[in-house]
Coordinates of C-alpha atoms in Angstrom, one line a residue:
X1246 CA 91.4 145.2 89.2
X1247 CA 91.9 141.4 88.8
X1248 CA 92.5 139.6 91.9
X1249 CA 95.2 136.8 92.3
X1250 CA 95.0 133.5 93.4
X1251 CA 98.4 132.0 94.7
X1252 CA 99.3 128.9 95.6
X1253 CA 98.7 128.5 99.3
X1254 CA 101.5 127.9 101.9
X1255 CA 100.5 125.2 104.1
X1256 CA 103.7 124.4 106.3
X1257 CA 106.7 126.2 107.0
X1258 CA 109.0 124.3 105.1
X1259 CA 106.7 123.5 101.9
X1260 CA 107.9 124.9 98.6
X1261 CA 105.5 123.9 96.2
X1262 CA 102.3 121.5 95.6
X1263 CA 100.2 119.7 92.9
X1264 CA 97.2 120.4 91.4
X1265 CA 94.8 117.9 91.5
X1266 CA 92.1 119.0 90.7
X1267 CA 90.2 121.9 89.1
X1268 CA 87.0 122.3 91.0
X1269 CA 85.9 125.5 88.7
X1270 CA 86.0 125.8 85.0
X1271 CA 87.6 128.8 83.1
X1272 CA 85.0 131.7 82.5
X1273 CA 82.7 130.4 85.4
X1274 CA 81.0 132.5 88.1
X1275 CA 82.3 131.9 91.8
X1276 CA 81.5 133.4 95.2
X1277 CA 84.1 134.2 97.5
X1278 CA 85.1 131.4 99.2
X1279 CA 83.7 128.3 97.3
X1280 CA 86.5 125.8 96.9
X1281 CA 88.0 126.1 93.1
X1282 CA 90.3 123.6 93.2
X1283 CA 92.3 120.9 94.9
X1284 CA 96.1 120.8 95.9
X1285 CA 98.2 118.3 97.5
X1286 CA 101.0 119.4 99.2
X1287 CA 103.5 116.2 101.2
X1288 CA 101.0 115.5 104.1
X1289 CA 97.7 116.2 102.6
X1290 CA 95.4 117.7 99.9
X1291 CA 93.8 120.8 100.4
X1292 CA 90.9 123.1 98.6
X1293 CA 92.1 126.6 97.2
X1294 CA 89.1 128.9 98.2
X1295 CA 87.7 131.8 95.8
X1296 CA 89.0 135.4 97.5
X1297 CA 86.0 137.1 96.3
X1298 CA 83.3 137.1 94.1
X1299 CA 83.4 137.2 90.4
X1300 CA 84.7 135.2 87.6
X1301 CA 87.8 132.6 87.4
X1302 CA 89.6 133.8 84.7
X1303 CA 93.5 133.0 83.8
X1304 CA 93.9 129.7 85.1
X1305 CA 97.8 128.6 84.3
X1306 CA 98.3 125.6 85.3
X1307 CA 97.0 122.1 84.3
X1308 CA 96.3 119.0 86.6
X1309 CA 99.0 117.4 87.4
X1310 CA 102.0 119.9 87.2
X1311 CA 103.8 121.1 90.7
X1312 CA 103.5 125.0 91.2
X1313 CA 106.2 126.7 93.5
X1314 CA 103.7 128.4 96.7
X1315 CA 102.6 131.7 96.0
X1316 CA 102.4 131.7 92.4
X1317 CA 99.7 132.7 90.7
X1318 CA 97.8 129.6 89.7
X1319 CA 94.2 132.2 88.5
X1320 CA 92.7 135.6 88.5
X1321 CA 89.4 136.3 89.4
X1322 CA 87.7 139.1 87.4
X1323 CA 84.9 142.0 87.8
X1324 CA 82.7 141.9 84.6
X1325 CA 84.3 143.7 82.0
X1326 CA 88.0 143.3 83.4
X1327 CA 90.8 141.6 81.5
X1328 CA 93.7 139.5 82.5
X1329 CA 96.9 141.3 83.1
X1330 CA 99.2 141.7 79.9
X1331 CA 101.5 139.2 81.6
X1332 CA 100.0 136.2 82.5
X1333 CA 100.5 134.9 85.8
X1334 CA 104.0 136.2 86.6
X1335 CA 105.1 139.3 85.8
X1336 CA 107.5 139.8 82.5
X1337 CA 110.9 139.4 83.3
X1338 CA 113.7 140.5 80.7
X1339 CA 116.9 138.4 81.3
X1340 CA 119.5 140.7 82.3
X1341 CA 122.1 138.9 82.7
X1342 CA 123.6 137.4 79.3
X1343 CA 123.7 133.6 79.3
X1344 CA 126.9 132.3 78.3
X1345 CA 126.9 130.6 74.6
X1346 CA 123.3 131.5 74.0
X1347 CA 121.9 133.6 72.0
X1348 CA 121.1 137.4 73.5
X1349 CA 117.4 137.9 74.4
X1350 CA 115.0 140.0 73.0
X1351 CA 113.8 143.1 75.4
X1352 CA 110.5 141.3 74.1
X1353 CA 110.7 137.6 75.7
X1354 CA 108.5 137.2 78.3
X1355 CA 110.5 135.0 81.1
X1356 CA 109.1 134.1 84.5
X1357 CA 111.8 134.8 87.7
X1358 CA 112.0 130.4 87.7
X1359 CA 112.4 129.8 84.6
X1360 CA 114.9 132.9 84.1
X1361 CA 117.0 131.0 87.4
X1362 CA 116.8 127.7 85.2
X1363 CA 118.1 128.9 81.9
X1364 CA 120.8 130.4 83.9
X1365 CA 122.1 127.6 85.8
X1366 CA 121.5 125.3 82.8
X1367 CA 123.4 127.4 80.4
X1368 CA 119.9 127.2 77.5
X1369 CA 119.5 128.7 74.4
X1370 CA 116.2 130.6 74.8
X1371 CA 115.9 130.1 71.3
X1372 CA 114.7 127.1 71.6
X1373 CA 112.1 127.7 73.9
X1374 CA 108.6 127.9 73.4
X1375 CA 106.4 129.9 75.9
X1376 CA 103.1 128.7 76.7
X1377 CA 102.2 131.1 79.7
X1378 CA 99.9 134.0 79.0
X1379 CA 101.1 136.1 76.4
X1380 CA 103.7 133.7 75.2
X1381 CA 105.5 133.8 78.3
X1382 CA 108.4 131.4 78.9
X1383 CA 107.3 129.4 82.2
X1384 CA 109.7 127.1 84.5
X1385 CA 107.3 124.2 83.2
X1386 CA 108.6 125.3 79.7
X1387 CA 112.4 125.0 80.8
X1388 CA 111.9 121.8 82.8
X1389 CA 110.6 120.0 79.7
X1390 CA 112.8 120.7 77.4
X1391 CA 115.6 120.0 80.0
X1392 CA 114.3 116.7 80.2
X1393 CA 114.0 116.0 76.6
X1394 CA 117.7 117.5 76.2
X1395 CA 118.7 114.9 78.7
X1396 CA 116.8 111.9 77.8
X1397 CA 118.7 109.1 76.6
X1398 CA 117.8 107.0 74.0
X1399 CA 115.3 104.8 74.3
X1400 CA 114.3 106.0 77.3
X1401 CA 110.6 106.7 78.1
X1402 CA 109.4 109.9 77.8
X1403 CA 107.0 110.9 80.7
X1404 CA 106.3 113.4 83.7
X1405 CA 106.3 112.6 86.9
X1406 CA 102.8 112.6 87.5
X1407 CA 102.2 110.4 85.1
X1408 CA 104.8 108.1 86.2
X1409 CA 103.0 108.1 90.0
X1410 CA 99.5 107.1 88.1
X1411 CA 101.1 104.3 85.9
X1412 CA 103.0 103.2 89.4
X1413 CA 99.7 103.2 91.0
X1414 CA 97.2 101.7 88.5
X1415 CA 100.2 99.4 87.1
X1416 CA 100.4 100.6 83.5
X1417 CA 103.6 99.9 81.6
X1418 CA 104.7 102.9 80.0
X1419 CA 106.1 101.3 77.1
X1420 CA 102.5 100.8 75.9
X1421 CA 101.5 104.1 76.1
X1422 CA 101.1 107.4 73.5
X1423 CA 102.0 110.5 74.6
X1424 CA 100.1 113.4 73.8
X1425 CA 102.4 115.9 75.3
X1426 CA 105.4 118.4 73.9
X1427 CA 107.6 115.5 72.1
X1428 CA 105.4 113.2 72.6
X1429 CA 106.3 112.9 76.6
X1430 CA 103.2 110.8 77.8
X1431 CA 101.0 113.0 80.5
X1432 CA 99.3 111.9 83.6
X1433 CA 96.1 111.9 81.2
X1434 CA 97.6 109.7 78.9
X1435 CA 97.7 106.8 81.6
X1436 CA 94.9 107.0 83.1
X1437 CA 92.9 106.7 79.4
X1438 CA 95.1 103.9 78.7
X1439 CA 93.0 100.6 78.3
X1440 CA 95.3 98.3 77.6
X1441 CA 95.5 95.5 80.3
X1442 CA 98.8 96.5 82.4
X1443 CA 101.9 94.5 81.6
X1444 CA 104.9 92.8 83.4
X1445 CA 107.8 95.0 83.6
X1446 CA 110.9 93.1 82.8
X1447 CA 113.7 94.6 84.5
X1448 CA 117.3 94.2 82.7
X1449 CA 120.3 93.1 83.4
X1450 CA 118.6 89.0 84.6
X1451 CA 117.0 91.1 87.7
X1452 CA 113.5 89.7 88.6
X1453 CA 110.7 91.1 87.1
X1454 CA 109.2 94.0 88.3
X1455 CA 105.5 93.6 89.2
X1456 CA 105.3 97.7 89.5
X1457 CA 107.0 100.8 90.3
X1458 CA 106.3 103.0 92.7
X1459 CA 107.8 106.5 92.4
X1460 CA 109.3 107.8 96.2
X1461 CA 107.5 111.1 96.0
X1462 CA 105.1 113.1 98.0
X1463 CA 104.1 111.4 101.5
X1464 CA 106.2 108.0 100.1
X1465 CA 108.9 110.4 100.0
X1466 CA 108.3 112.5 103.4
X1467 CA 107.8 108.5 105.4
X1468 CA 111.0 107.6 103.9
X1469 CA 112.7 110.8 104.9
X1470 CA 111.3 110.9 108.6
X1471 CA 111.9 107.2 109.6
X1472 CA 115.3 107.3 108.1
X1473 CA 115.9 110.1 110.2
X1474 CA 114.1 109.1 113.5
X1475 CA 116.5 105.9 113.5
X1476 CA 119.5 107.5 112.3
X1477 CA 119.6 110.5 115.1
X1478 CA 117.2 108.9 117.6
X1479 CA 119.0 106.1 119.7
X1480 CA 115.4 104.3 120.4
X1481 CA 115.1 101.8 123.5
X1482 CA 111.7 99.6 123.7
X1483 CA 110.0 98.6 126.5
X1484 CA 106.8 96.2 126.3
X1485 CA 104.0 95.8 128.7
X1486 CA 101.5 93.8 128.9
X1487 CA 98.2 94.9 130.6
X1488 CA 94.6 92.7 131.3
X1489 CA 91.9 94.9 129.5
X1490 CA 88.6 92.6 130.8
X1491 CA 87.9 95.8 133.0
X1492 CA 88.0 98.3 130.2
X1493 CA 86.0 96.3 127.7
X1494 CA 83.6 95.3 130.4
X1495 CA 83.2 99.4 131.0
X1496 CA 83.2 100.0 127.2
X1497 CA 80.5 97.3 126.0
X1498 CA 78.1 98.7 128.9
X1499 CA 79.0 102.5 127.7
X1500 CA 78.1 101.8 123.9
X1501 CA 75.0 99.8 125.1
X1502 CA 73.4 103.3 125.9
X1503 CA 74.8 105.0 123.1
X1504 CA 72.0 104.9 120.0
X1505 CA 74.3 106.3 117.4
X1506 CA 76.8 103.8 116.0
X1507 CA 79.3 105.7 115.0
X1508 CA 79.6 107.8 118.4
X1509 CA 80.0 104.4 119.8
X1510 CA 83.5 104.2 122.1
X1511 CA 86.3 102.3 120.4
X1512 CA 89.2 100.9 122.5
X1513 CA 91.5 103.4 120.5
X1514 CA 89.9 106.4 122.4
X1515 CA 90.2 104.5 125.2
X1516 CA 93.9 104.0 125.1
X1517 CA 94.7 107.4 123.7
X1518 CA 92.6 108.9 127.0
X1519 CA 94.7 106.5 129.1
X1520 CA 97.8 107.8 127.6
X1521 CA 97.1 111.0 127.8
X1522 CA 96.6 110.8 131.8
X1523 CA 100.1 108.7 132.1
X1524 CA 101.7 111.4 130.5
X1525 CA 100.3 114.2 133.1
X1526 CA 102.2 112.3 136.0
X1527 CA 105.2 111.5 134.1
X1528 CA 105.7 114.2 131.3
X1529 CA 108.9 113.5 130.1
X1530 CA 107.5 111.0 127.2
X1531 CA 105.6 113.8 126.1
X1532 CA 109.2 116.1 125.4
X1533 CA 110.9 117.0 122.1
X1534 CA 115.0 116.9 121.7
X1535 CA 117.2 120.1 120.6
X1536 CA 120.5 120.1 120.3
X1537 CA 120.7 122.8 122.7
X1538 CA 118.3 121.6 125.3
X1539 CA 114.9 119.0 125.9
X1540 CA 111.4 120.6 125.8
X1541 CA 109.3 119.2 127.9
X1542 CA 105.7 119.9 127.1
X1543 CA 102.5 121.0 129.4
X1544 CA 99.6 120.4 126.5
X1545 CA 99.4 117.1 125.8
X1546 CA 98.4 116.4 121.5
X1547 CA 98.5 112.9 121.1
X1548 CA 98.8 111.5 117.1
X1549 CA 97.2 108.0 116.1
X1550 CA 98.7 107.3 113.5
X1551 CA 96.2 106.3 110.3
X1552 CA 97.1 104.2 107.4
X1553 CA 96.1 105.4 103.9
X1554 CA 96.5 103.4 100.7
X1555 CA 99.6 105.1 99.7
X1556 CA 101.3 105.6 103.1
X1557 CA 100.1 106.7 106.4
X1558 CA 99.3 109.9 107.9
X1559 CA 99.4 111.1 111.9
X1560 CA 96.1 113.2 112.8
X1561 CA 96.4 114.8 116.1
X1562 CA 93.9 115.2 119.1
X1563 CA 95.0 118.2 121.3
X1564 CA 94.5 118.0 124.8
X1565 CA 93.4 114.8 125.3
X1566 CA 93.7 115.2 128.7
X1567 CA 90.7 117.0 129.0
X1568 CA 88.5 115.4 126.5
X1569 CA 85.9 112.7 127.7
X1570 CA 86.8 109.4 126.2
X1571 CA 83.5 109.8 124.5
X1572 CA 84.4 112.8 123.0
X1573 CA 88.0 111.3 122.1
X1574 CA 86.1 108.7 120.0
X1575 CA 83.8 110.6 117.8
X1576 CA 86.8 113.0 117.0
X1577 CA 89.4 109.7 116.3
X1578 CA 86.2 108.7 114.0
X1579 CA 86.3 111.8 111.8
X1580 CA 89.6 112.4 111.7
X1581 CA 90.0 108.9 110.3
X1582 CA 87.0 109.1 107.7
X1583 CA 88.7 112.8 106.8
X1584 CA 92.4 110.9 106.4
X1585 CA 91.0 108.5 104.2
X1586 CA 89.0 111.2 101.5
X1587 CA 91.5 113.6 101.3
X1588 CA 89.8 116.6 103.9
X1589 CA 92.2 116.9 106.5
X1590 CA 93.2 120.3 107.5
X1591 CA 96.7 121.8 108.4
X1592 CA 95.5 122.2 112.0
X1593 CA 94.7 118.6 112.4
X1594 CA 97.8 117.7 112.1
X1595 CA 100.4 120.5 113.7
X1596 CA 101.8 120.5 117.2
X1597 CA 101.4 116.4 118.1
X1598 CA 103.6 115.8 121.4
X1599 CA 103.3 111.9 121.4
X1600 CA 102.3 109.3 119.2
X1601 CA 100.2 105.8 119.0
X1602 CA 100.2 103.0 116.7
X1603 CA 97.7 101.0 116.7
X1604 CA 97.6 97.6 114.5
X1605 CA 95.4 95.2 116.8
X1606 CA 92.9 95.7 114.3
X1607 CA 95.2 94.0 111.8
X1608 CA 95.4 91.1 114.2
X1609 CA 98.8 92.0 114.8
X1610 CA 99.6 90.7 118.5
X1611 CA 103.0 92.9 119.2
X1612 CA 105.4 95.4 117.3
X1613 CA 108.0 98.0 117.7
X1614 CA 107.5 101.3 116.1
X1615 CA 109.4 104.1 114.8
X1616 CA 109.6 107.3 117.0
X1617 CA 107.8 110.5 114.6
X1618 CA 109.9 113.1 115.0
X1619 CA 110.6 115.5 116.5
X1620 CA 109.0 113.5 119.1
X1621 CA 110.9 111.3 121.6
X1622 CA 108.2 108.4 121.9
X1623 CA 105.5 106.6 120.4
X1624 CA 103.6 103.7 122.2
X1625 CA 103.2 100.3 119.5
X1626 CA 99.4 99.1 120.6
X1627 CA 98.4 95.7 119.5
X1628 CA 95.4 93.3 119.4
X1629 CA 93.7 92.4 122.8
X1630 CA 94.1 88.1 123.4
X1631 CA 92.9 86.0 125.6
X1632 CA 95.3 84.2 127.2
X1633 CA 95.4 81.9 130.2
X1634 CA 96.7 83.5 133.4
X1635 CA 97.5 82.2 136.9
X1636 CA 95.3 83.3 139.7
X1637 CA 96.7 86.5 141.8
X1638 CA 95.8 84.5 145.0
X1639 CA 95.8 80.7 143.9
X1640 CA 98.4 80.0 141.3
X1641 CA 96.6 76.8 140.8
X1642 CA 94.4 78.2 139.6
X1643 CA 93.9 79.1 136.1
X1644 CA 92.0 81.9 134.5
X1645 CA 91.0 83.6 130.9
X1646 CA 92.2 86.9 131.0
X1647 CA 92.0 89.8 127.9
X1648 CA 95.3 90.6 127.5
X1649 CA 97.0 93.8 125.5
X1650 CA 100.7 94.1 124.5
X1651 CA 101.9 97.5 124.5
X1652 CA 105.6 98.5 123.6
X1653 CA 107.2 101.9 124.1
X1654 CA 109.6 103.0 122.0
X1655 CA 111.2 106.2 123.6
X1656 CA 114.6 108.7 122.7
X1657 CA 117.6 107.6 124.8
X1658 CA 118.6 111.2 124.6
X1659 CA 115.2 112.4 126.2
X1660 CA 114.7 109.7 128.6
X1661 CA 116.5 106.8 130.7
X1662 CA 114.8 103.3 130.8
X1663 CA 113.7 103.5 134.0
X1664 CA 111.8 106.8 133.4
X1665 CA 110.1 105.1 130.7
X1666 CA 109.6 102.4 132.9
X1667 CA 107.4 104.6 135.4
X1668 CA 105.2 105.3 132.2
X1669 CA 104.4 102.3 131.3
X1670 CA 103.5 101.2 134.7
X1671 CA 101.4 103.9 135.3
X1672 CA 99.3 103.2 132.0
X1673 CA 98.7 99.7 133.1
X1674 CA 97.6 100.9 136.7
X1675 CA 95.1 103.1 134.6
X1676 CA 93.8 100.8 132.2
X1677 CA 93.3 98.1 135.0
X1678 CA 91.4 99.9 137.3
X1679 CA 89.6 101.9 134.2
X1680 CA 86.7 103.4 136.3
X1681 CA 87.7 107.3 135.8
X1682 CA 88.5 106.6 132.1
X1683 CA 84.6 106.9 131.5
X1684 CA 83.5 109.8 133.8

């Protein structure tokens, strides 16, 4: 019997993902669980694994279109099986008459999305053309010619994957063909174009418009969450700033006896292990705000947040309270190198209790950041300075210290300044006497 592959549910709250990426070719022999192909959902991009052995067969969707979760995107078959009569949904005859069209034929093939958008959008099946298996009439088939029913004159004809590609690669879509239904240009169509990218210029006198960049995917979710954080979050900010000569002193002699250079400690690690032990004496930065009470929690996951080219992205390293700041490093390290190709998993980025943002590697000297919710705080780290401060005994004295700005941005809900004000003082007493950092 043909086995289905669905599209994967990778979140609680995720209703469908993109295809990105077809890793396996139609017809082609695969072993259960070699990656077919690739899937982005609003945080990351994820493989779809074979479920068994045999052949991939059925495949019914293209790069580029979004596919509700737990549809079937492919079959895989046993040699000398065939793809189900239906495609990958199964028939559907309309019931229920749609006002001023046309009554359906017991025949038509309809998938259950694409009967819900002919309903709600009053269309005449009639003029509808299936491309599913069989003929069948998909919710890809219904949301074309929606748009083409509801495209203005003169407007440009194009999905919204290939409006994200001409936003990224800066392609004016004026210039370009379409080779889709109606001549609606395809994400394929942009990224063959050759033309050197032209100037939008924007109407009505507005400046020009150097490029657009659709708000969708992790643009989208960023937008959503920090709007959010600062509408519902009343934030207070505290800043700090901490001498860090101990800590690199202890750091350069660590990675002095460590051979392999990317295993090497980075001052990240060091701050998130610093963190980490802050938050066991005073717990309630590390807390979470209901309407109905505050969670305060034991296992402390600290997120660092990464930027990507298109946004940014929070991995998460769980109990850093136990981990070795050595161990902290090498698992910031791949983390990172996974954010940046695309190979993060679901679990590397679930159940973060705190957050840090670091941009001293930018040069940036201090900033205020944005709490992630659900979280009630998130610590701003900048770059480490030298500047000139008095002597602790002799204030006639003048010395060169390494100095770091830290700035706490906490939930006035959660916490009361002077709470906030025991954390930060206890991760400078930490990260200025540094010795148990490195044990």
């Amino acid at each position: 019997m043909a086995k289905e592959i669905i599209m994967p549910k990778f979140g609680f709250t995720q209703e469908n993902s993109e295809i990105l990426e077809w890793l396996k070719k139609e017809g082609e022999t695969v072993e259960k669980g070699d990656p077919i192909a690739v899937v982005s959902t609003d945080k990351i991009s994820m493989e779809v694994e074979a479920p068994e052995t045999g052949i991939l067969a059925g495949i019914s969707h293209k790069v580029g279109e979004i596919v509700p979760v737990t549809e079937i995107i492919a079959y895989i078959l046993q040699p000398g099986e065939t793809l189900p009569e239906s495609g990958s949904k199964k028939p559907e005859v309309v019931e229920e008459k749609i006002e001023s069209a046309p009554q359906v034929s017991a025949a038509t093939k309809i998938s259950p999305l694409a009967a819900k958008l002919i309903e709600e959008n009053h269309v005449d099946v009639s003029n509808l053309n299936g491309t599913g298996v069989g003929g069948q009439i998909s919710r890809k088939d219904v949301e074309e010619y929606l748009a083409r029913r509801s495209t203005p004159e003169g407007k440009i004809k194009a999905t919204p994957a290939a409006r994200r590609v001409a936003g990224e690669i800066q392609v004016d879509l004026r210039g370009v063909k379409g080779t889709g239904p109606e001549g609606r240009i395809q994400a394929a169509d942009v990224s063959s174009y050759k033309k050197t990218p032209t100037i939008q210029k924007a109407d009505g006198g507005l400046p020009e418009i150097l490029k657009e960049i659709p708000l969708i995917g992790m643009r989208r979710m960023i937008a959503d969450n920090m709007a959010r954080s600062m509408r519902e979050a009343p934030h207070m900010t505290l800043q700090i700033d901490v001498q860090m000569d101990e800590v690199e002193t202890l750091r350069k002699s660590a990675n002095e006896k460590i051979t392999d250079k990317n295993s090497r400690i980075s001052a990240t690690a060091v701050i998130v292990k610093a963190a980490a032990l802050a938050i066991k004496k005073f717990p309630i930065v590390n807390s979470q705000f209901t309407n109905e009470k505050i969670l305060v929690f034991s296992d402390i996951n600290i997120g660092v947040a990464t930027a990507l080219e298109d946004g940014l992205i929070v991995p998460v390293i769980h109990f850093a309270d136990q981990l070795p700041v050595s161990r902290i490093s090498i698992m910031l390290n791949d983390l990172a190198t996974r954010a940046r190709d695309n190979k993060l998993k679901p679990e590397d980025l679930v159940n973060g209790t705190f957050t840090i943002s670091n941009l001293g590697m930018f040069g940036i000297d201090r900033f205020t950041a944005i709490i992630n919710p659900p979280q009630s705080a998130i610590l701003a780290v900048g770059a480490i300075k030298r500047h000139m401060i008095p002597d602790d005994i002799d204030d006639q004295i003048i010395r060169i210290k390494k100095m770091l700005t830290f700035n706490l941005s906490a939930d006035h809900r959660v916490m009361d300044g002077a709470q906030a004000a025991y954390f930060m003082a206890e991760l400078r007493d930490i990260l200025q006497k540094p010795e148990g950092l490195f044990r």
